[in-house]
Amino acid sequence: MSVMKKIREEYVIWHANRIKFPAFGSGTIIRKKVIFSGKVQKVGFRLEIHCIAHRMKLTGWVKNLEDGSVEAEIQGEESRINFLVHCMQSLKRASVKKVTMIDVSIKDDENFTIVR
């Protein structure tokens, strides 16, 4: 791993751990497929999603797509998923131009992973 990549990853983790969460009520568990389009690769986007999802006890996965966008399947309470999506849309080092969200079937994930 290059020194610059290591520094970026440390910054992303530091940034994700500083986000203050609102008080979430309890809600029904759902799963959404979310596609983020724009400048979302090579900025620590997947790692940021992973860190926030882990902190919020969401499950699923995130991966880069060949067209330059990032796809995630996120499972948990809808208010938590919406908060995570909002965090990613307002990320300064990325530029999210479009977010597509669709409901998908719930799966038996135990954690949140980055698909490489």
GROMACS .gro file of C-alpha atoms in nm:
model
  116
    1MET     CA    1   0.000   0.000   0.000
    2SER     CA    2   0.136   0.342  -0.090
    3VAL     CA    3   0.200   0.601   0.177
    4MET     CA    4  -0.060   0.835   0.026
    5LYS     CA    5  -0.327   0.563   0.023
    6LYS     CA    6  -0.249   0.478   0.387
    7ILE     CA    7  -0.277   0.846   0.486
    8ARG     CA    8  -0.607   0.877   0.296
    9GLU     CA    9  -0.748   0.565   0.463
   10GLU     CA   10  -0.648   0.692   0.809
   11TYR     CA   11  -0.817   1.026   0.732
   12VAL     CA   12  -1.135   0.854   0.606
   13ILE     CA   13  -1.158   0.641   0.921
   14TRP     CA   14  -1.095   0.946   1.142
   15HIS     CA   15  -1.363   1.144   0.952
   16ALA     CA   16  -1.621   0.862   0.964
   17ASN     CA   17  -1.567   0.818   1.337
   18ARG     CA   18  -1.635   1.188   1.404
   19ILE     CA   19  -1.986   1.190   1.254
   20LYS     CA   20  -2.250   1.255   1.520
   21PHE     CA   21  -2.560   1.039   1.487
   22PRO     CA   22  -2.909   1.161   1.575
   23ALA     CA   23  -3.128   0.957   1.810
   24PHE     CA   24  -3.285   0.692   1.589
   25GLY     CA   25  -3.619   0.543   1.682
   26SER     CA   26  -3.672   0.175   1.623
   27GLY     CA   27  -3.814   0.080   1.287
   28THR     CA   28  -3.870  -0.206   1.049
   29ILE     CA   29  -3.560  -0.364   0.895
   30ILE     CA   30  -3.538  -0.307   0.519
   31ARG     CA   31  -3.271  -0.347   0.251
   32LYS     CA   32  -3.192  -0.094  -0.021
   33LYS     CA   33  -2.972  -0.114  -0.327
   34VAL     CA   34  -2.809   0.228  -0.357
   35ILE     CA   35  -2.605   0.351  -0.652
   36PHE     CA   36  -2.399   0.667  -0.608
   37SER     CA   37  -2.293   0.837  -0.934
   38GLY     CA   38  -2.045   1.120  -0.977
   39LYS     CA   39  -1.687   1.150  -0.851
   40VAL     CA   40  -1.713   0.870  -0.597
   41GLN     CA   41  -1.412   0.649  -0.670
   42LYS     CA   42  -1.053   0.704  -0.548
   43VAL     CA   43  -1.172   0.930  -0.262
   44GLY     CA   44  -1.223   0.670   0.015
   45PHE     CA   45  -1.596   0.649  -0.055
   46ARG     CA   46  -1.634   0.274   0.004
   47LEU     CA   47  -1.429   0.289   0.323
   48GLU     CA   48  -1.638   0.582   0.451
   49ILE     CA   49  -1.962   0.389   0.387
   50HIS     CA   50  -1.812   0.082   0.553
   51CYS     CA   51  -1.706   0.272   0.867
   52ILE     CA   52  -2.037   0.455   0.909
   53ALA     CA   53  -2.244   0.142   0.837
   54HIS     CA   54  -2.041  -0.053   1.094
   55ARG     CA   55  -2.091   0.218   1.357
   56MET     CA   56  -2.467   0.222   1.289
   57LYS     CA   57  -2.492  -0.160   1.298
   58LEU     CA   58  -2.607  -0.181   0.936
   59THR     CA   59  -2.528  -0.487   0.725
   60GLY     CA   60  -2.463  -0.538   0.355
   61TRP     CA   61  -2.181  -0.456   0.116
   62VAL     CA   62  -2.033  -0.184  -0.106
   63LYS     CA   63  -1.835  -0.206  -0.430
   64ASN     CA   64  -1.701   0.002  -0.718
   65LEU     CA   65  -1.869  -0.036  -1.056
   66GLU     CA   66  -1.683  -0.023  -1.388
   67ASP     CA   67  -1.870   0.294  -1.495
   68GLY     CA   68  -1.714   0.491  -1.205
   69SER     CA   69  -2.012   0.473  -0.971
   70VAL     CA   70  -2.038   0.295  -0.637
   71GLU     CA   71  -2.307   0.037  -0.556
   72ALA     CA   72  -2.413  -0.071  -0.209
   73GLU     CA   73  -2.675  -0.295  -0.057
   74ILE     CA   74  -2.754  -0.160   0.288
   75GLN     CA   75  -2.978  -0.335   0.540
   76GLY     CA   76  -3.118  -0.191   0.860
   77GLU     CA   77  -3.377   0.058   0.978
   78GLU     CA   78  -3.484   0.300   0.704
   79SER     CA   79  -3.395   0.611   0.910
   80ARG     CA   80  -3.037   0.482   0.952
   81ILE     CA   81  -3.002   0.399   0.583
   82ASN     CA   82  -3.132   0.744   0.487
   83PHE     CA   83  -2.888   0.907   0.731
   84LEU     CA   84  -2.595   0.713   0.581
   85VAL     CA   85  -2.698   0.809   0.226
   86HIS     CA   86  -2.727   1.175   0.333
   87CYS     CA   87  -2.377   1.161   0.489
   88MET     CA   88  -2.235   1.027   0.163
   89GLN     CA   89  -2.417   1.290  -0.046
   90SER     CA   90  -2.269   1.570   0.167
   91LEU     CA   91  -1.912   1.429   0.165
   92LYS     CA   92  -1.682   1.713   0.059
   93ARG     CA   93  -1.405   1.503  -0.100
   94ALA     CA   94  -1.655   1.330  -0.328
   95SER     CA   95  -1.911   1.473  -0.566
   96VAL     CA   96  -2.233   1.271  -0.565
   97LYS     CA   97  -2.434   1.380  -0.870
   98LYS     CA   98  -2.710   1.119  -0.847
   99VAL     CA   99  -2.837   0.860  -0.598
  100THR     CA  100  -3.061   0.574  -0.708
  101MET     CA  101  -3.230   0.369  -0.435
  102ILE     CA  102  -3.447   0.063  -0.483
  103ASP     CA  103  -3.594  -0.184  -0.234
  104VAL     CA  104  -3.445  -0.533  -0.245
  105SER     CA  105  -3.504  -0.851  -0.044
  106ILE     CA  106  -3.363  -0.880   0.307
  107LYS     CA  107  -3.062  -1.112   0.338
  108ASP     CA  108  -2.887  -1.282   0.630
  109ASP     CA  109  -2.577  -1.062   0.639
  110GLU     CA  110  -2.388  -1.053   0.966
  111ASN     CA  111  -2.175  -0.746   0.893
  112PHE     CA  112  -2.091  -0.486   0.631
  113THR     CA  113  -1.819  -0.564   0.378
  114ILE     CA  114  -1.624  -0.392   0.103
  115VAL     CA  115  -1.632  -0.600  -0.215
  116ARG     CA  116  -1.306  -0.563  -0.408
   0.00000   0.00000   0.00000
